[in-house]
GROMACS .gro file of C-alpha atoms in nm:
model
   85
    1MET     CA    1   0.028  -1.585   8.124
    2VAL     CA    2   0.083  -1.823   7.810
    3VAL     CA    3  -0.120  -1.553   7.622
    4PRO     CA    4   0.157  -1.295   7.637
    5PHE     CA    5   0.425  -1.534   7.522
    6LEU     CA    6   0.200  -1.622   7.235
    7GLY     CA    7   0.130  -1.272   7.129
    8LEU     CA    8   0.525  -1.233   7.142
    9GLY     CA    9   0.604  -1.512   6.923
   10VAL     CA   10   0.358  -1.417   6.666
   11GLY     CA   11   0.444  -1.061   6.652
   12ILE     CA   12   0.808  -1.199   6.618
   13PHE     CA   13   0.736  -1.423   6.307
   14LEU     CA   14   0.530  -1.146   6.149
   15LEU     CA   15   0.825  -0.931   6.167
   16THR     CA   16   1.044  -1.179   6.048
   17LEU     CA   17   0.808  -1.276   5.786
   18GLY     CA   18   0.787  -0.944   5.657
   19ILE     CA   19   1.152  -0.843   5.647
   20TYR     CA   20   1.149  -1.151   5.448
   21PHE     CA   21   0.905  -1.050   5.212
   22ILE     CA   22   1.015  -0.719   5.172
   23ARG     CA   23   1.384  -0.821   5.118
   24SER     CA   24   1.276  -1.113   4.846
   25LYS     CA   25   1.392  -1.129   4.528
   26HIS     CA   26   1.025  -1.140   4.382
   27ALA     CA   27   0.942  -0.837   4.569
   28LYS     CA   28   0.822  -0.637   4.241
   29LYS     CA   29   0.569  -0.970   4.171
   30THR     CA   30   0.194  -0.979   4.208
   31PRO     CA   31   0.121  -1.320   4.337
   32LEU     CA   32  -0.263  -1.249   4.350
   33ALA     CA   33  -0.287  -1.109   4.002
   34GLY     CA   34  -0.566  -1.275   3.790
   35HIS     CA   35  -0.737  -1.446   4.080
   36GLY     CA   36  -1.039  -1.208   4.120
   37ASP     CA   37  -1.218  -1.287   3.780
   38SER     CA   38  -1.497  -1.494   3.928
   39VAL     CA   39  -1.617  -1.222   4.142
   40ASP     CA   40  -1.889  -1.097   3.898
   41SER     CA   41  -2.072  -1.462   3.943
   42VAL     CA   42  -2.185  -1.383   4.290
   43ASP     CA   43  -2.552  -1.363   4.315
   44SER     CA   44  -2.570  -1.141   4.609
   45PHE     CA   45  -2.529  -0.750   4.513
   46GLY     CA   46  -2.361  -0.605   4.828
   47LEU     CA   47  -2.143  -0.938   4.862
   48SER     CA   48  -2.001  -0.886   4.537
   49ILE     CA   49  -1.956  -0.540   4.609
   50ILE     CA   50  -1.728  -0.569   4.942
   51LEU     CA   51  -1.527  -0.874   4.730
   52SER     CA   52  -1.472  -0.649   4.424
   53ILE     CA   53  -1.334  -0.383   4.682
   54GLY     CA   54  -1.112  -0.654   4.843
   55VAL     CA   55  -1.025  -0.815   4.532
   56ILE     CA   56  -0.845  -0.474   4.393
   57LEU     CA   57  -0.700  -0.410   4.723
   58PHE     CA   58  -0.535  -0.759   4.763
   59CYS     CA   59  -0.447  -0.859   4.441
   60SER     CA   60  -0.298  -0.538   4.328
   61LEU     CA   61  -0.055  -0.560   4.640
   62THR     CA   62   0.301  -0.666   4.556
   63VAL     CA   63   0.510  -0.888   4.775
   64ARG     CA   64   0.675  -0.607   4.926
   65HIS     CA   65   0.322  -0.427   4.981
   66TYR     CA   66   0.272  -0.778   5.202
   67GLY     CA   67   0.601  -0.750   5.381
   68TYR     CA   68   0.472  -0.380   5.462
   69VAL     CA   69   0.145  -0.523   5.606
   70CYS     CA   70   0.299  -0.812   5.824
   71VAL     CA   71   0.582  -0.577   5.961
   72LEU     CA   72   0.295  -0.328   6.095
   73ASP     CA   73   0.091  -0.572   6.237
   74GLY     CA   74   0.405  -0.740   6.415
   75LEU     CA   75   0.502  -0.423   6.557
   76PHE     CA   76   0.063  -0.361   6.647
   77ILE     CA   77   0.095  -0.701   6.827
   78LEU     CA   78   0.416  -0.663   6.992
   79TYR     CA   79   0.272  -0.287   7.166
   80VAL     CA   80  -0.039  -0.431   7.268
   81VAL     CA   81   0.135  -0.698   7.454
   82SER     CA   82   0.382  -0.459   7.591
   83ALA     CA   83   0.124  -0.283   7.700
   84ALA     CA   84  -0.087  -0.563   7.795
   85TRP     CA   85   0.194  -0.693   8.030
   0.00000   0.00000   0.00000
């Protein structure tokens, strides 16, 4: 019985955080730009490809995009909680 309430709290928190990110005054900035410069120094070829794709995806997102991801995750968690309840 505790898990649905925990999921409800996490879902509402993610929705609130997402709306805050979307409406933020820094919504057009990319906070992780330049953080993936050392991906080429990874020893494993497969791991370097996976990390490169992840870095390209997550470092190019703006704060507004992170907000959209949070809102979608929050809605998904609330949907799962309501379906399980």
